[in-house]
PDB file of C-alpha atoms in Angstrom:
ATOM      1  CA  MET A 169      22.323  48.058 -28.475  1.00  0.00           C
ATOM      2  CA  ASN A 170      23.387  49.656 -25.215  1.00  0.00           C
ATOM      3  CA  THR A 171      23.791  53.413 -25.157  1.00  0.00           C
ATOM      4  CA  THR A 172      25.967  55.112 -22.544  1.00  0.00           C
ATOM      5  CA  ILE A 173      24.471  58.351 -21.308  1.00  0.00           C
ATOM      6  CA  ASP A 174      26.870  60.966 -19.938  1.00  0.00           C
ATOM      7  CA  THR A 175      25.567  62.383 -16.707  1.00  0.00           C
ATOM      8  CA  PRO A 176      26.173  66.139 -16.441  1.00  0.00           C
ATOM      9  CA  SER A 177      28.419  67.196 -13.568  1.00  0.00           C
ATOM     10  CA  PRO A 178      30.204  70.416 -12.508  1.00  0.00           C
ATOM     11  CA  ASP A 179      33.389  69.144 -14.178  1.00  0.00           C
ATOM     12  CA  ARG A 180      31.617  67.858 -17.300  1.00  0.00           C
ATOM     13  CA  PRO A 181      28.530  69.878 -18.217  1.00  0.00           C
ATOM     14  CA  ALA A 182      26.032  68.523 -20.721  1.00  0.00           C
ATOM     15  CA  PRO A 183      26.330  69.730 -24.347  1.00  0.00           C
ATOM     16  CA  GLY A 184      24.595  73.032 -24.825  1.00  0.00           C
ATOM     17  CA  GLN A 185      24.899  74.128 -21.222  1.00  0.00           C
ATOM     18  CA  GLY A 186      26.618  77.450 -20.625  1.00  0.00           C
ATOM     19  CA  THR A 187      28.979  76.362 -17.838  1.00  0.00           C
ATOM     20  CA  PRO A 188      32.556  77.272 -18.906  1.00  0.00           C
ATOM     21  CA  ALA A 189      35.419  74.795 -18.573  1.00  0.00           C
ATOM     22  CA  TYR A 190      38.703  75.585 -16.835  1.00  0.00           C
ATOM     23  CA  ALA A 191      41.997  73.789 -16.309  1.00  0.00           C
ATOM     24  CA  ARG A 192      42.643  72.698 -12.756  1.00  0.00           C
ATOM     25  CA  VAL A 193      45.439  74.328 -10.786  1.00  0.00           C
ATOM     26  CA  PRO A 194      47.030  72.199  -8.029  1.00  0.00           C
ATOM     27  CA  ALA A 195      46.737  73.588  -4.528  1.00  0.00           C
ATOM     28  CA  SER A 196      50.201  74.989  -3.918  1.00  0.00           C
ATOM     29  CA  TYR A 197      52.027  78.106  -2.766  1.00  0.00           C
ATOM     30  CA  TYR A 198      54.609  77.663  -5.507  1.00  0.00           C
ATOM     31  CA  ASP A 199      53.096  80.132  -7.973  1.00  0.00           C
ATOM     32  CA  ILE A 200      52.876  82.824  -5.277  1.00  0.00           C
ATOM     33  CA  PHE A 201      56.577  82.545  -4.485  1.00  0.00           C
ATOM     34  CA  VAL A 202      57.509  82.517  -8.179  1.00  0.00           C
ATOM     35  CA  GLY A 203      55.520  85.717  -8.715  1.00  0.00           C
ATOM     36  CA  VAL A 204      57.241  87.408  -5.772  1.00  0.00           C
ATOM     37  CA  PHE A 205      60.611  86.102  -6.985  1.00  0.00           C
ATOM     38  CA  ILE A 206      60.216  87.621 -10.463  1.00  0.00           C
ATOM     39  CA  ALA A 207      58.866  90.926  -9.119  1.00  0.00           C
ATOM     40  CA  LEU A 208      61.886  91.270  -6.817  1.00  0.00           C
ATOM     41  CA  LEU A 209      64.245  90.612  -9.728  1.00  0.00           C
ATOM     42  CA  ILE A 210      62.649  93.217 -11.999  1.00  0.00           C
ATOM     43  CA  LEU A 211      62.482  95.890  -9.295  1.00  0.00           C
ATOM     44  CA  SER A 212      66.064  95.216  -8.217  1.00  0.00           C
ATOM     45  CA  GLY A 213      67.270  95.483 -11.807  1.00  0.00           C
ATOM     46  CA  VAL A 214      65.615  98.865 -12.307  1.00  0.00           C
ATOM     47  CA  THR A 215      66.812 100.371  -9.034  1.00  0.00           C
ATOM     48  CA  ALA A 216      70.372  99.035  -9.463  1.00  0.00           C
ATOM     49  CA  ALA A 217      70.950 101.785 -12.039  1.00  0.00           C
ATOM     50  CA  LYS A 218      71.558 104.231  -9.183  1.00  0.00           C
ATOM     51  CA  LEU A 219      74.720 104.091  -7.097  1.00  0.00           C
ATOM     52  CA  PHE A 220      74.697 105.900  -3.775  1.00  0.00           C
ATOM     53  CA  TYR A 221      76.980 106.455  -0.801  1.00  0.00           C
ATOM     54  CA  GLY A 222      76.236 104.593   2.385  1.00  0.00           C
ATOM     55  CA  PRO A 223      77.768 105.030   5.822  1.00  0.00           C
ATOM     56  CA  THR A 224      81.472 105.284   6.559  1.00  0.00           C
ATOM     57  CA  VAL A 225      82.557 102.262   8.593  1.00  0.00           C
ATOM     58  CA  PRO A 226      85.665 103.316  10.565  1.00  0.00           C
ATOM     59  CA  ILE A 227      87.911 100.254  10.282  1.00  0.00           C
ATOM     60  CA  VAL A 228      86.684  98.933   6.916  1.00  0.00           C
ATOM     61  CA  SER A 229      86.668 102.339   5.233  1.00  0.00           C
ATOM     62  CA  ASP A 230      90.126 103.240   6.545  1.00  0.00           C
ATOM     63  CA  LEU A 231      91.702  99.949   5.488  1.00  0.00           C
ATOM     64  CA  PHE A 232      90.165  99.520   2.043  1.00  0.00           C
ATOM     65  CA  TYR A 233      88.513 102.724   0.835  1.00  0.00           C
ATOM     66  CA  ASP A 234      90.844 105.575   1.929  1.00  0.00           C
ATOM     67  CA  GLY A 235      88.382 106.514   4.631  1.00  0.00           C
ATOM     68  CA  GLY A 236      85.523 107.025   2.179  1.00  0.00           C
ATOM     69  CA  PRO A 237      81.928 105.811   2.557  1.00  0.00           C
ATOM     70  CA  LEU A 238      80.675 102.446   1.344  1.00  0.00           C
ATOM     71  CA  ILE A 239      79.066 102.361  -2.111  1.00  0.00           C
ATOM     72  CA  PHE A 240      75.716 100.630  -2.726  1.00  0.00           C
ATOM     73  CA  ASP A 241      73.206 100.448  -5.557  1.00  0.00           C
ATOM     74  CA  GLY A 242      69.435 100.774  -5.302  1.00  0.00           C
ATOM     75  CA  GLY A 243      68.981  97.036  -5.755  1.00  0.00           C
ATOM     76  CA  ALA A 244      70.464  96.488  -2.297  1.00  0.00           C
ATOM     77  CA  PHE A 245      67.054  97.097  -0.735  1.00  0.00           C
ATOM     78  CA  LEU A 246      65.250  94.198  -2.436  1.00  0.00           C
ATOM     79  CA  PHE A 247      67.723  91.872  -4.162  1.00  0.00           C
ATOM     80  CA  PRO A 248      68.743  89.925  -1.020  1.00  0.00           C
ATOM     81  CA  PHE A 249      65.105  88.885  -0.671  1.00  0.00           C
ATOM     82  CA  ALA A 250      65.142  87.415  -4.188  1.00  0.00           C
ATOM     83  CA  TYR A 251      67.858  85.006  -3.041  1.00  0.00           C
ATOM     84  CA  ILE A 252      65.878  84.204   0.089  1.00  0.00           C
ATOM     85  CA  VAL A 253      62.850  83.277  -2.023  1.00  0.00           C
ATOM     86  CA  GLY A 254      65.176  81.223  -4.239  1.00  0.00           C
ATOM     87  CA  ASP A 255      66.387  79.320  -1.172  1.00  0.00           C
ATOM     88  CA  ILE A 256      62.791  78.586  -0.186  1.00  0.00           C
ATOM     89  CA  LEU A 257      61.901  77.334  -3.674  1.00  0.00           C
ATOM     90  CA  ALA A 258      64.924  75.020  -3.810  1.00  0.00           C
ATOM     91  CA  GLU A 259      64.475  73.651  -0.280  1.00  0.00           C
ATOM     92  CA  VAL A 260      60.737  73.005  -0.492  1.00  0.00           C
ATOM     93  CA  TYR A 261      60.047  72.319  -4.170  1.00  0.00           C
ATOM     94  CA  GLY A 262      63.306  70.798  -5.405  1.00  0.00           C
ATOM     95  CA  TRP A 263      65.737  71.401  -8.238  1.00  0.00           C
ATOM     96  CA  ARG A 264      63.352  71.137 -11.181  1.00  0.00           C
ATOM     97  CA  ARG A 265      60.839  73.670  -9.898  1.00  0.00           C
ATOM     98  CA  ALA A 266      63.519  76.035  -8.585  1.00  0.00           C
ATOM     99  CA  ARG A 267      65.183  75.906 -11.996  1.00  0.00           C
ATOM    100  CA  ARG A 268      61.842  76.653 -13.651  1.00  0.00           C
ATOM    101  CA  ALA A 269      61.455  79.789 -11.515  1.00  0.00           C
ATOM    102  CA  ILE A 270      65.014  80.863 -12.360  1.00  0.00           C
ATOM    103  CA  VAL A 271      64.413  80.399 -16.099  1.00  0.00           C
ATOM    104  CA  LEU A 272      61.186  82.403 -15.866  1.00  0.00           C
ATOM    105  CA  GLY A 273      63.012  85.165 -14.008  1.00  0.00           C
ATOM    106  CA  PHE A 274      65.802  85.124 -16.596  1.00  0.00           C
ATOM    107  CA  THR A 275      63.234  85.376 -19.398  1.00  0.00           C
ATOM    108  CA  MET A 276      61.544  88.368 -17.784  1.00  0.00           C
ATOM    109  CA  LEU A 277      64.901  90.128 -17.370  1.00  0.00           C
ATOM    110  CA  VAL A 278      65.648  89.564 -21.061  1.00  0.00           C
ATOM    111  CA  LEU A 279      62.211  90.973 -21.924  1.00  0.00           C
ATOM    112  CA  ALA A 280      62.955  93.999 -19.733  1.00  0.00           C
ATOM    113  CA  ALA A 281      66.263  94.578 -21.539  1.00  0.00           C
ATOM    114  CA  LEU A 282      64.562  94.417 -24.934  1.00  0.00           C
ATOM    115  CA  THR A 283      61.847  96.795 -23.748  1.00  0.00           C
ATOM    116  CA  TYR A 284      64.381  99.345 -22.497  1.00  0.00           C
ATOM    117  CA  THR A 285      66.159  99.141 -25.862  1.00  0.00           C
ATOM    118  CA  VAL A 286      63.016  99.684 -27.938  1.00  0.00           C
ATOM    119  CA  VAL A 287      61.843 102.578 -25.748  1.00  0.00           C
ATOM    120  CA  SER A 288      65.269 104.237 -25.988  1.00  0.00           C
ATOM    121  CA  TRP A 289      64.945 104.275 -29.797  1.00  0.00           C
ATOM    122  CA  THR A 290      61.787 106.382 -29.723  1.00  0.00           C
ATOM    123  CA  THR A 291      61.802 110.172 -30.116  1.00  0.00           C
ATOM    124  CA  PRO A 292      60.776 111.806 -26.835  1.00  0.00           C
ATOM    125  CA  VAL A 293      58.155 114.524 -26.587  1.00  0.00           C
ATOM    126  CA  GLU A 294      59.564 117.872 -25.455  1.00  0.00           C
ATOM    127  CA  GLY A 295      60.196 117.785 -21.734  1.00  0.00           C
ATOM    128  CA  PHE A 296      60.710 114.008 -21.616  1.00  0.00           C
ATOM    129  CA  GLU A 297      64.347 113.970 -22.776  1.00  0.00           C
ATOM    130  CA  VAL A 298      65.421 113.277 -19.197  1.00  0.00           C
ATOM    131  CA  TRP A 299      63.758 109.882 -19.482  1.00  0.00           C
ATOM    132  CA  ASP A 300      66.296 108.852 -22.129  1.00  0.00           C
ATOM    133  CA  GLN A 301      69.110 109.894 -19.817  1.00  0.00           C
ATOM    134  CA  ALA A 302      67.699 107.707 -17.064  1.00  0.00           C
ATOM    135  CA  LEU A 303      67.056 104.826 -19.457  1.00  0.00           C
ATOM    136  CA  ALA A 304      70.474 104.923 -21.128  1.00  0.00           C
ATOM    137  CA  PRO A 305      72.319 102.730 -18.585  1.00  0.00           C
ATOM    138  CA  MET A 306      69.403 100.313 -18.135  1.00  0.00           C
ATOM    139  CA  LEU A 307      70.332  97.946 -20.979  1.00  0.00           C
ATOM    140  CA  ARG A 308      73.844  97.387 -19.607  1.00  0.00           C
ATOM    141  CA  ILE A 309      72.507  97.061 -16.058  1.00  0.00           C
ATOM    142  CA  THR A 310      69.860  94.551 -17.139  1.00  0.00           C
ATOM    143  CA  VAL A 311      72.305  92.453 -19.173  1.00  0.00           C
ATOM    144  CA  ALA A 312      74.656  92.381 -16.182  1.00  0.00           C
ATOM    145  CA  GLY A 313      71.734  91.447 -13.981  1.00  0.00           C
ATOM    146  CA  PHE A 314      70.459  88.496 -15.956  1.00  0.00           C
ATOM    147  CA  VAL A 315      73.925  87.012 -16.571  1.00  0.00           C
ATOM    148  CA  ALA A 316      74.867  87.343 -12.890  1.00  0.00           C
ATOM    149  CA  PHE A 317      71.450  86.161 -11.745  1.00  0.00           C
ATOM    150  CA  LEU A 318      71.518  83.057 -13.938  1.00  0.00           C
ATOM    151  CA  VAL A 319      74.946  81.955 -12.684  1.00  0.00           C
ATOM    152  CA  GLY A 320      74.423  82.865  -9.026  1.00  0.00           C
ATOM    153  CA  SER A 321      70.876  81.544  -8.687  1.00  0.00           C
ATOM    154  CA  LEU A 322      71.597  78.208 -10.359  1.00  0.00           C
ATOM    155  CA  LEU A 323      74.623  77.740  -8.093  1.00  0.00           C
ATOM    156  CA  ASN A 324      72.550  78.700  -5.061  1.00  0.00           C
ATOM    157  CA  ALA A 325      69.712  76.285  -5.859  1.00  0.00           C
ATOM    158  CA  SER A 326      72.062  73.462  -6.845  1.00  0.00           C
ATOM    159  CA  ILE A 327      73.986  73.675  -3.556  1.00  0.00           C
ATOM    160  CA  VAL A 328      70.768  73.676  -1.502  1.00  0.00           C
ATOM    161  CA  VAL A 329      69.469  70.568  -3.289  1.00  0.00           C
ATOM    162  CA  ARG A 330      72.756  68.637  -3.349  1.00  0.00           C
ATOM    163  CA  LEU A 331      73.367  69.208   0.356  1.00  0.00           C
ATOM    164  CA  LYS A 332      69.785  68.222   1.121  1.00  0.00           C
ATOM    165  CA  GLU A 333      70.372  64.895  -0.612  1.00  0.00           C
ATOM    166  CA  ARG A 334      73.180  64.221   1.872  1.00  0.00           C
ATOM    167  CA  MET A 335      71.746  65.826   5.004  1.00  0.00           C
ATOM    168  CA  LYS A 336      68.023  65.157   4.410  1.00  0.00           C
ATOM    169  CA  GLU A 337      66.061  67.469   6.727  1.00  0.00           C
ATOM    170  CA  ARG A 338      69.029  68.324   8.964  1.00  0.00           C
ATOM    171  CA  HIS A 339      71.166  71.482   9.072  1.00  0.00           C
ATOM    172  CA  VAL A 340      68.841  73.584   6.918  1.00  0.00           C
ATOM    173  CA  ALA A 341      70.345  76.853   8.193  1.00  0.00           C
ATOM    174  CA  PHE A 342      73.865  75.704   7.292  1.00  0.00           C
ATOM    175  CA  ARG A 343      72.759  74.759   3.785  1.00  0.00           C
ATOM    176  CA  LEU A 344      71.038  78.091   3.241  1.00  0.00           C
ATOM    177  CA  ILE A 345      74.014  80.118   4.469  1.00  0.00           C
ATOM    178  CA  LEU A 346      76.592  78.160   2.454  1.00  0.00           C
ATOM    179  CA  SER A 347      74.542  78.382  -0.741  1.00  0.00           C
ATOM    180  CA  THR A 348      74.050  82.112  -0.166  1.00  0.00           C
ATOM    181  CA  VAL A 349      77.778  82.793   0.255  1.00  0.00           C
ATOM    182  CA  VAL A 350      78.687  80.933  -2.952  1.00  0.00           C
ATOM    183  CA  GLY A 351      75.783  82.209  -5.044  1.00  0.00           C
ATOM    184  CA  GLN A 352      76.100  85.820  -3.928  1.00  0.00           C
ATOM    185  CA  PHE A 353      79.871  85.837  -4.448  1.00  0.00           C
ATOM    186  CA  PHE A 354      79.615  84.949  -8.133  1.00  0.00           C
ATOM    187  CA  ASP A 355      76.445  86.983  -8.649  1.00  0.00           C
ATOM    188  CA  THR A 356      77.974  90.150  -7.184  1.00  0.00           C
ATOM    189  CA  LEU A 357      81.330  89.738  -8.916  1.00  0.00           C
ATOM    190  CA  ILE A 358      79.751  89.209 -12.349  1.00  0.00           C
ATOM    191  CA  PHE A 359      77.140  91.938 -11.974  1.00  0.00           C
ATOM    192  CA  CYS A 360      79.453  94.664 -10.689  1.00  0.00           C
ATOM    193  CA  THR A 361      82.070  93.923 -13.345  1.00  0.00           C
ATOM    194  CA  ILE A 362      79.678  93.959 -16.315  1.00  0.00           C
ATOM    195  CA  ALA A 363      77.515  96.825 -15.059  1.00  0.00           C
ATOM    196  CA  TYR A 364      80.099  99.356 -13.916  1.00  0.00           C
ATOM    197  CA  ALA A 365      83.629  98.393 -15.010  1.00  0.00           C
ATOM    198  CA  GLY A 366      85.057 101.354 -16.915  1.00  0.00           C
ATOM    199  CA  THR A 367      82.403 103.787 -15.694  1.00  0.00           C
ATOM    200  CA  ILE A 368      83.777 104.233 -12.170  1.00  0.00           C
ATOM    201  CA  SER A 369      87.325 104.085 -10.775  1.00  0.00           C
ATOM    202  CA  LEU A 370      88.906 100.767  -9.774  1.00  0.00           C
ATOM    203  CA  LEU A 371      88.823 101.795  -6.116  1.00  0.00           C
ATOM    204  CA  GLU A 372      85.122 102.618  -6.363  1.00  0.00           C
ATOM    205  CA  LEU A 373      84.462  99.348  -8.210  1.00  0.00           C
ATOM    206  CA  ALA A 374      86.269  97.368  -5.502  1.00  0.00           C
ATOM    207  CA  ASN A 375      84.350  99.282  -2.825  1.00  0.00           C
ATOM    208  CA  TYR A 376      81.050  98.631  -4.586  1.00  0.00           C
ATOM    209  CA  THR A 377      81.737  94.922  -5.190  1.00  0.00           C
ATOM    210  CA  VAL A 378      82.980  94.053  -1.699  1.00  0.00           C
ATOM    211  CA  THR A 379      80.284  96.161  -0.041  1.00  0.00           C
ATOM    212  CA  GLY A 380      77.554  94.571  -2.150  1.00  0.00           C
ATOM    213  CA  PHE A 381      78.688  91.027  -1.426  1.00  0.00           C
ATOM    214  CA  GLY A 382      79.130  91.635   2.295  1.00  0.00           C
ATOM    215  CA  TYR A 383      75.861  93.514   2.708  1.00  0.00           C
ATOM    216  CA  LYS A 384      73.650  91.081   0.768  1.00  0.00           C
ATOM    217  CA  THR A 385      75.191  88.056   2.455  1.00  0.00           C
ATOM    218  CA  LEU A 386      74.799  89.620   5.906  1.00  0.00           C
ATOM    219  CA  VAL A 387      71.140  90.477   5.273  1.00  0.00           C
ATOM    220  CA  GLU A 388      70.340  86.932   4.181  1.00  0.00           C
ATOM    221  CA  ILE A 389      72.160  85.427   7.175  1.00  0.00           C
ATOM    222  CA  LEU A 390      70.303  87.708   9.599  1.00  0.00           C
ATOM    223  CA  ILE A 391      66.972  86.718   8.057  1.00  0.00           C
ATOM    224  CA  VAL A 392      67.705  82.962   8.170  1.00  0.00           C
ATOM    225  CA  PRO A 393      65.494  82.465  11.289  1.00  0.00           C
ATOM    226  CA  VAL A 394      62.528  83.947   9.401  1.00  0.00           C
ATOM    227  CA  THR A 395      63.394  81.914   6.308  1.00  0.00           C
ATOM    228  CA  LEU A 396      63.394  78.740   8.407  1.00  0.00           C
ATOM    229  CA  LEU A 397      59.948  79.571   9.797  1.00  0.00           C
ATOM    230  CA  VAL A 398      58.573  80.052   6.277  1.00  0.00           C
ATOM    231  CA  ILE A 399      60.158  76.802   5.084  1.00  0.00           C
ATOM    232  CA  ARG A 400      58.721  74.834   8.013  1.00  0.00           C
ATOM    233  CA  ALA A 401      55.273  76.325   7.432  1.00  0.00           C
ATOM    234  CA  LEU A 402      55.363  75.430   3.741  1.00  0.00           C
ATOM    235  CA  LYS A 403      56.527  71.883   4.416  1.00  0.00           C
ATOM    236  CA  ARG A 404      53.574  71.424   6.762  1.00  0.00           C
ATOM    237  CA  ARG A 405      51.031  73.006   4.413  1.00  0.00           C
ATOM    238  CA  GLU A 406      52.075  71.663   1.022  1.00  0.00           C
ATOM    239  CA  PRO A 407      49.986  68.483   0.542  1.00  0.00           C
ATOM    240  CA  THR A 408      52.648  66.589  -1.445  1.00  0.00           C
ATOM    241  CA  TYR A 409      55.669  67.329   0.741  1.00  0.00           C
ATOM    242  CA  ARG A 410      56.907  64.104   2.395  1.00  0.00           C
ATOM    243  CA  ALA A 411      53.732  62.328   1.339  1.00  0.00           C
ATOM    244  CA  PRO A 412      53.860  58.490   1.143  1.00  0.00           C
ATOM    245  CA  GLY A 413      56.136  57.535  -1.721  1.00  0.00           C
ATOM    246  CA  PHE A 414      57.533  61.067  -2.085  1.00  0.00           C
ATOM    247  CA  GLU A 415      61.192  61.201  -2.978  1.00  0.00           C
ATOM    248  CA  ILE A 416      63.554  63.323  -5.045  1.00  0.00           C
ATOM    249  CA  HIS A 417      64.123  61.438  -8.288  1.00  0.00           C
ATOM    250  CA  ARG A 418      66.863  61.865 -10.839  1.00  0.00           C
ATOM    251  CA  ASP A 419      64.597  64.056 -12.979  1.00  0.00           C
ATOM    252  CA  GLU A 420      64.228  66.408  -9.986  1.00  0.00           C
ATOM    253  CA  ASN A 421      67.979  66.921  -9.863  1.00  0.00           C
ATOM    254  CA  PRO A 422      70.037  65.204 -12.562  1.00  0.00           C
ATOM    255  CA  ALA A 423      73.213  65.879 -10.605  1.00  0.00           C
ATOM    256  CA  VAL A 424      72.370  63.349  -7.910  1.00  0.00           C
ATOM    257  CA  ALA A 425      71.257  59.750  -7.732  1.00  0.00           C
ATOM    258  CA  PRO A 426      67.696  58.865  -6.686  1.00  0.00           C
ATOM    259  CA  ALA A 427      67.105  59.017  -2.964  1.00  0.00           C
ATOM    260  CA  ALA A 428      66.055  55.963  -1.040  1.00  0.00           C
ATOM    261  CA  SER A 429      62.384  55.755  -0.120  1.00  0.00           C
ATOM    262  CA  ARG A 430      61.660  57.122   3.307  1.00  0.00           C
TER     263      ARG A 430
END
């Protein structure tokens, strides 16, 4: 009777040996970008609770805002970069993995909303009552954020992927800019309406909405050259990108037909 003897190896230690086993993680930059993506979303959601006055732009302010300054929220500093990371995920990793990152981000925003709610129910120690005042608007802000984010980000990623199916590797900048304009339009409109309608005047709401859309879109367009450099670097470094037999299948993006083999 033949007996097969298992030879110990680093991946398969012999019984009784103390070497721990671990699951393998593919070599990829994907998880790094997802982590940055979620961090940007959470930080933007927290800081969006503060509205502040920006500069007064002579022509724009005179025509639309009675000569007053532009209105921003604190999320203006970081949120445009969340969309930039979303563009990178969609362009390099495809619809399925971009959608996974969006769902994870959405889940973390929901968790944040629940956390703010639970904390607001607690009785503060003397001297910490101001925390409740700061936390009070966070639930509404967070709900507005994850609804707007889900709609805008899915539109953004879908446009990037659908246009890539038609244009292949061409006109990346055009695809990024077009997806940004559409995604940011719906994101900003939904967020501003849910978060601040009824709490500020209609003129201030219009100021805030138009300013937010214009500012975030402009920032992302100005950073497109840097975004393109990052995308090119990732496409060169990711071992599976454009590898033999690589193609975007229907399960990568159910909205499009399978691409022909390159």
